[in-house]
């Protein structure tokens, strides 16, 4: 479990500097390198870096409330694979001391220009043990090979303070509604359902606080609130019906494209 060869937070790019859209360089597994072309496909650019929308802020807050995650102002928080920087900005507004990791030089440059402390890293080896009160990994775990996930979670546990939190989101491997997310990104490597997530949490010796459908705030701005007033209750009713029919003894989160996972490191 502590095999250092497994400590791979994400593998969206090949080792070394990311290559541009016109490069023919390939990643070690034979696939294309995911540099500027990948960022363009994701619509990530300097103009919208860290642009936290009302919906995103409401959803992040709703998840933390639902899972009863309490992180005090001034706490050190790490985001692995910060992408376009929206959670970095959310944490900064909460008064947390945010730090992020990424592998793409363009994203790292955007983060620095926006005043964030970031590290170019594919592992957590650069960080001291018990350094953070919370570690977040939104849309990251699906990029990690299955055999590397135990080592990844072991490293997350190492850098967390006692009673610290790990918060993650990934495509829902239990649901047909998650397939377009899992299969739509050529860099995704591992499908994770709720049963697999429970196993990984147990192997990491972490306390499972929350594992369920993606938490969505109903009141999420003028654009999204009308839809969610209708959609959120309907999805809950559909999920209850599908479990009654297909999985009455072991309810599964069918009606959500993503899963949210929250773990806590035991406090000795």
CSV table of C-alpha atoms in Angstrom, one decimal:
chain,number,residue,atom,x,y,z
A,1,UNK,CA,0.0,0.0,0.0
A,2,UNK,CA,2.9,2.3,0.6
A,3,UNK,CA,4.6,1.3,-2.7
A,4,UNK,CA,5.9,4.7,-4.0
A,5,UNK,CA,5.3,3.5,-7.6
A,6,UNK,CA,1.6,3.7,-6.8
A,7,UNK,CA,1.5,7.3,-5.5
A,8,UNK,CA,0.1,8.9,-8.6
A,9,UNK,CA,-2.5,11.7,-7.9
A,10,UNK,CA,-3.4,12.0,-11.6
A,11,UNK,CA,-2.0,11.0,-15.0
A,12,UNK,CA,-3.5,13.5,-17.4
A,13,UNK,CA,-0.2,14.3,-18.9
A,14,UNK,CA,3.1,12.6,-19.6
A,15,UNK,CA,6.1,13.3,-17.4
A,16,UNK,CA,7.9,16.5,-17.9
A,17,UNK,CA,6.6,19.7,-19.5
A,18,UNK,CA,3.2,19.5,-21.1
A,19,UNK,CA,3.2,19.7,-24.9
A,20,UNK,CA,1.2,22.0,-27.1
A,21,UNK,CA,-1.7,21.1,-29.4
A,22,UNK,CA,0.6,20.7,-32.4
A,23,UNK,CA,3.0,18.3,-30.7
A,24,UNK,CA,3.2,14.7,-31.7
A,25,UNK,CA,4.7,13.6,-28.4
A,26,UNK,CA,2.9,10.7,-26.7
A,27,UNK,CA,2.4,9.8,-23.1
A,28,UNK,CA,4.2,6.7,-21.7
A,29,UNK,CA,1.1,4.5,-22.2
A,30,UNK,CA,1.0,5.2,-25.9
A,31,UNK,CA,-1.8,7.7,-25.8
A,32,UNK,CA,-1.6,11.4,-26.8
A,33,UNK,CA,-0.1,14.0,-24.5
A,34,UNK,CA,-2.7,16.2,-22.9
A,35,UNK,CA,-1.4,19.8,-23.0
A,36,UNK,CA,-2.9,22.9,-24.6
A,37,UNK,CA,-5.3,20.9,-26.7
A,38,UNK,CA,-6.8,19.3,-23.6
A,39,UNK,CA,-7.3,22.6,-21.9
A,40,UNK,CA,-8.9,24.0,-25.0
A,41,UNK,CA,-11.3,21.1,-25.2
A,42,UNK,CA,-12.2,21.7,-21.5
A,43,UNK,CA,-12.7,25.4,-22.2
A,44,UNK,CA,-10.1,26.3,-19.6
A,45,UNK,CA,-8.3,29.5,-20.2
A,46,UNK,CA,-6.7,32.5,-18.3
A,47,UNK,CA,-9.8,34.6,-18.7
A,48,UNK,CA,-12.1,32.3,-16.8
A,49,UNK,CA,-9.5,30.8,-14.3
A,50,UNK,CA,-10.9,30.9,-10.8
A,51,UNK,CA,-14.3,32.3,-12.0
A,52,UNK,CA,-16.5,30.8,-9.3
A,53,UNK,CA,-20.1,30.9,-10.3
A,54,UNK,CA,-23.1,31.2,-7.9
A,55,UNK,CA,-24.0,27.6,-8.7
A,56,UNK,CA,-20.5,26.2,-8.0
A,57,UNK,CA,-20.2,28.1,-4.7
A,58,UNK,CA,-23.7,26.9,-3.6
A,59,UNK,CA,-22.9,23.3,-4.5
A,60,UNK,CA,-19.5,23.3,-2.7
A,61,UNK,CA,-21.2,24.7,0.4
A,62,UNK,CA,-24.0,22.2,0.2
A,63,UNK,CA,-21.6,19.3,0.0
A,64,UNK,CA,-19.7,20.4,3.1
A,65,UNK,CA,-22.9,20.9,5.0
A,66,UNK,CA,-24.3,17.6,4.0
A,67,UNK,CA,-21.1,15.7,5.0
A,68,UNK,CA,-20.7,17.8,8.1
A,69,UNK,CA,-17.2,18.9,7.1
A,70,UNK,CA,-16.0,21.7,9.4
A,71,UNK,CA,-12.8,23.5,8.4
A,72,UNK,CA,-11.9,26.6,10.3
A,73,UNK,CA,-10.8,29.9,8.8
A,74,UNK,CA,-7.0,29.9,8.4
A,75,UNK,CA,-6.8,26.1,8.0
A,76,UNK,CA,-4.4,24.7,5.3
A,77,UNK,CA,-6.2,23.0,2.5
A,78,UNK,CA,-4.7,21.2,-0.5
A,79,UNK,CA,-6.5,20.7,-3.8
A,80,UNK,CA,-5.0,17.9,-6.0
A,81,UNK,CA,-5.5,18.6,-9.7
A,82,UNK,CA,-7.0,22.1,-9.3
A,83,UNK,CA,-7.9,22.4,-13.0
A,84,UNK,CA,-9.6,25.8,-13.7
A,85,UNK,CA,-9.2,26.9,-10.1
A,86,UNK,CA,-12.9,27.3,-8.9
A,87,UNK,CA,-12.4,25.4,-5.7
A,88,UNK,CA,-9.2,27.3,-5.0
A,89,UNK,CA,-11.2,30.4,-5.2
A,90,UNK,CA,-14.0,29.0,-3.1
A,91,UNK,CA,-11.5,28.1,-0.3
A,92,UNK,CA,-9.9,31.5,-0.5
A,93,UNK,CA,-13.3,33.2,0.1
A,94,UNK,CA,-13.7,30.9,3.1
A,95,UNK,CA,-10.4,32.2,4.5
A,96,UNK,CA,-8.5,28.9,4.1
A,97,UNK,CA,-4.9,28.8,3.2
A,98,UNK,CA,-5.2,27.2,-0.2
A,99,UNK,CA,-2.5,25.2,-1.9
A,100,UNK,CA,-2.9,23.3,-5.2
A,101,UNK,CA,-1.1,20.8,-7.4
A,102,UNK,CA,-1.3,20.4,-11.2
A,103,UNK,CA,0.9,19.1,-14.0
A,104,UNK,CA,0.0,21.5,-16.8
A,105,UNK,CA,2.3,24.6,-16.9
A,106,UNK,CA,-0.5,26.8,-18.3
A,107,UNK,CA,-2.8,26.1,-15.4
A,108,UNK,CA,0.1,26.6,-12.9
A,109,UNK,CA,0.9,29.9,-14.4
A,110,UNK,CA,-2.8,31.0,-14.2
A,111,UNK,CA,-2.9,30.0,-10.6
A,112,UNK,CA,0.3,32.0,-9.7
A,113,UNK,CA,-1.0,35.0,-11.5
A,114,UNK,CA,-4.2,34.8,-9.4
A,115,UNK,CA,-2.2,34.7,-6.2
A,116,UNK,CA,-2.5,31.0,-5.3
A,117,UNK,CA,0.3,28.9,-3.9
A,118,UNK,CA,0.7,25.9,-6.2
A,119,UNK,CA,3.1,23.1,-6.9
A,120,UNK,CA,3.9,21.3,-10.2
A,121,UNK,CA,3.6,17.7,-9.0
A,122,UNK,CA,2.3,14.3,-10.0
A,123,UNK,CA,2.7,12.9,-6.4
A,124,UNK,CA,2.3,14.2,-2.9
A,125,UNK,CA,5.9,13.4,-1.9
A,126,UNK,CA,6.8,17.1,-1.7
A,127,UNK,CA,4.4,17.6,1.2
A,128,UNK,CA,5.1,17.0,4.9
A,129,UNK,CA,3.1,14.5,6.8
A,130,UNK,CA,0.0,16.0,8.6
A,131,UNK,CA,0.3,19.2,6.7
A,132,UNK,CA,-3.3,19.8,5.8
A,133,UNK,CA,-6.7,19.9,7.4
A,134,UNK,CA,-8.5,19.0,4.2
A,135,UNK,CA,-7.4,17.5,0.8
A,136,UNK,CA,-9.8,17.9,-2.1
A,137,UNK,CA,-9.7,16.0,-5.4
A,138,UNK,CA,-12.6,17.0,-7.7
A,139,UNK,CA,-12.7,15.0,-11.0
A,140,UNK,CA,-9.3,13.5,-10.3
A,141,UNK,CA,-9.6,9.9,-9.1
A,142,UNK,CA,-11.0,8.7,-12.5
A,143,UNK,CA,-7.7,9.7,-14.1
A,144,UNK,CA,-5.8,7.3,-11.8
A,145,UNK,CA,-5.1,3.7,-12.8
A,146,UNK,CA,-7.0,1.3,-10.5
A,147,UNK,CA,-3.8,-0.3,-9.2
A,148,UNK,CA,-2.5,3.1,-8.1
A,149,UNK,CA,-5.6,4.2,-6.2
A,150,UNK,CA,-4.6,2.5,-2.9
A,151,UNK,CA,-1.2,4.2,-2.9
A,152,UNK,CA,-2.9,7.6,-3.8
A,153,UNK,CA,-5.3,7.3,-0.8
A,154,UNK,CA,-2.4,6.2,1.4
A,155,UNK,CA,-0.5,9.4,0.6
A,156,UNK,CA,-3.6,11.5,1.1
A,157,UNK,CA,-4.0,10.0,4.5
A,158,UNK,CA,-0.3,10.7,5.2
A,159,UNK,CA,-0.5,14.5,4.5
A,160,UNK,CA,-3.8,14.9,6.4
A,161,UNK,CA,-3.8,16.1,10.0
A,162,UNK,CA,-5.6,13.8,12.5
A,163,UNK,CA,-9.4,14.2,12.0
A,164,UNK,CA,-8.6,15.8,8.6
A,165,UNK,CA,-11.0,15.4,5.6
A,166,UNK,CA,-10.6,14.1,2.1
A,167,UNK,CA,-13.3,15.3,-0.3
A,168,UNK,CA,-13.7,13.9,-3.8
A,169,UNK,CA,-16.0,13.8,-6.8
A,170,UNK,CA,-15.8,11.4,-9.7
A,171,UNK,CA,-18.2,9.9,-12.4
A,172,UNK,CA,-20.8,7.6,-11.0
A,173,UNK,CA,-19.7,4.0,-11.9
A,174,UNK,CA,-23.1,2.8,-10.5
A,175,UNK,CA,-25.2,4.8,-13.0
A,176,UNK,CA,-25.9,4.9,-16.7
A,177,UNK,CA,-26.1,8.7,-16.2
A,178,UNK,CA,-22.3,8.7,-15.4
A,179,UNK,CA,-21.2,6.9,-18.5
A,180,UNK,CA,-21.0,10.0,-20.8
A,181,UNK,CA,-18.7,11.7,-18.3
A,182,UNK,CA,-16.5,8.6,-17.7
A,183,UNK,CA,-16.3,7.7,-21.4
A,184,UNK,CA,-16.3,11.2,-22.8
A,185,UNK,CA,-12.9,12.2,-21.5
A,186,UNK,CA,-10.0,10.2,-23.2
A,187,UNK,CA,-7.8,10.7,-20.1
A,188,UNK,CA,-10.1,8.8,-17.8
A,189,UNK,CA,-8.8,5.5,-16.7
A,190,UNK,CA,-10.9,4.0,-13.9
A,191,UNK,CA,-14.6,3.7,-13.3
A,192,UNK,CA,-15.5,4.0,-9.6
A,193,UNK,CA,-18.8,2.9,-8.2
A,194,UNK,CA,-20.0,3.1,-4.6
A,195,UNK,CA,-19.0,-0.5,-3.7
A,196,UNK,CA,-15.4,0.1,-5.1
A,197,UNK,CA,-15.2,3.4,-3.2
A,198,UNK,CA,-16.2,1.7,0.1
A,199,UNK,CA,-13.5,-0.9,-0.4
A,200,UNK,CA,-10.8,1.7,-1.2
A,201,UNK,CA,-11.8,3.7,1.9
A,202,UNK,CA,-11.5,0.7,4.1
A,203,UNK,CA,-8.1,-0.2,2.6
A,204,UNK,CA,-6.9,3.3,3.3
A,205,UNK,CA,-8.1,3.0,7.0
A,206,UNK,CA,-10.2,6.1,6.6
A,207,UNK,CA,-13.6,6.8,8.2
A,208,UNK,CA,-16.4,7.0,5.6
A,209,UNK,CA,-18.5,10.1,6.3
A,210,UNK,CA,-20.4,10.5,3.0
A,211,UNK,CA,-20.8,8.5,-0.2
A,212,UNK,CA,-23.8,9.2,-2.3
A,213,UNK,CA,-25.2,11.1,-5.3
A,214,UNK,CA,-23.6,14.4,-6.1
A,215,UNK,CA,-24.9,17.0,-3.7
A,216,UNK,CA,-26.6,19.9,-5.5
A,217,UNK,CA,-28.0,23.0,-3.9
A,218,UNK,CA,-31.5,23.7,-4.9
A,219,UNK,CA,-31.1,27.5,-4.6
A,220,UNK,CA,-28.2,28.0,-7.0
A,221,UNK,CA,-28.8,31.3,-8.7
A,222,UNK,CA,-31.5,32.5,-11.0
A,223,UNK,CA,-30.5,30.4,-13.9
A,224,UNK,CA,-30.3,27.0,-12.1
A,225,UNK,CA,-32.8,27.3,-9.3
A,226,UNK,CA,-36.0,26.8,-11.3
A,227,UNK,CA,-34.7,23.6,-12.9
A,228,UNK,CA,-33.4,22.2,-9.6
A,229,UNK,CA,-36.7,22.9,-7.8
A,230,UNK,CA,-38.2,20.4,-10.2
A,231,UNK,CA,-35.2,18.1,-10.9
A,232,UNK,CA,-33.8,17.4,-7.5
A,233,UNK,CA,-37.0,16.0,-5.9
A,234,UNK,CA,-37.7,14.0,-9.1
A,235,UNK,CA,-34.3,12.4,-9.1
A,236,UNK,CA,-34.7,11.4,-5.4
A,237,UNK,CA,-38.0,9.7,-6.2
A,238,UNK,CA,-36.6,8.0,-9.2
A,239,UNK,CA,-33.6,6.7,-7.2
A,240,UNK,CA,-35.9,5.3,-4.5
A,241,UNK,CA,-38.1,3.6,-7.1
A,242,UNK,CA,-35.1,2.0,-8.9
A,243,UNK,CA,-33.6,0.8,-5.7
A,244,UNK,CA,-36.9,-0.7,-4.7
A,245,UNK,CA,-37.0,-2.6,-8.0
A,246,UNK,CA,-33.3,-3.5,-8.5
A,247,UNK,CA,-31.4,-3.2,-5.3
A,248,UNK,CA,-33.7,-3.2,-2.2
A,249,UNK,CA,-31.1,-4.7,0.2
A,250,UNK,CA,-28.2,-2.6,-0.9
A,251,UNK,CA,-29.4,0.8,-2.2
A,252,UNK,CA,-27.3,2.4,-4.9
A,253,UNK,CA,-27.0,6.0,-6.1
A,254,UNK,CA,-28.5,5.4,-9.5
A,255,UNK,CA,-29.8,8.8,-10.5
A,256,UNK,CA,-26.7,11.0,-10.4
A,257,UNK,CA,-23.9,11.4,-13.0
A,258,UNK,CA,-21.3,11.9,-10.3
A,259,UNK,CA,-20.6,10.6,-6.8
A,260,UNK,CA,-19.3,12.6,-3.8
A,261,UNK,CA,-17.0,10.9,-1.4
A,262,UNK,CA,-15.9,12.3,2.0
A,263,UNK,CA,-13.5,10.5,4.2
A,264,UNK,CA,-11.9,11.4,7.6
A,265,UNK,CA,-8.6,10.4,8.9
A,266,UNK,CA,-9.0,8.9,12.4
A,267,UNK,CA,-7.9,11.0,15.3
A,268,UNK,CA,-5.8,8.7,17.6
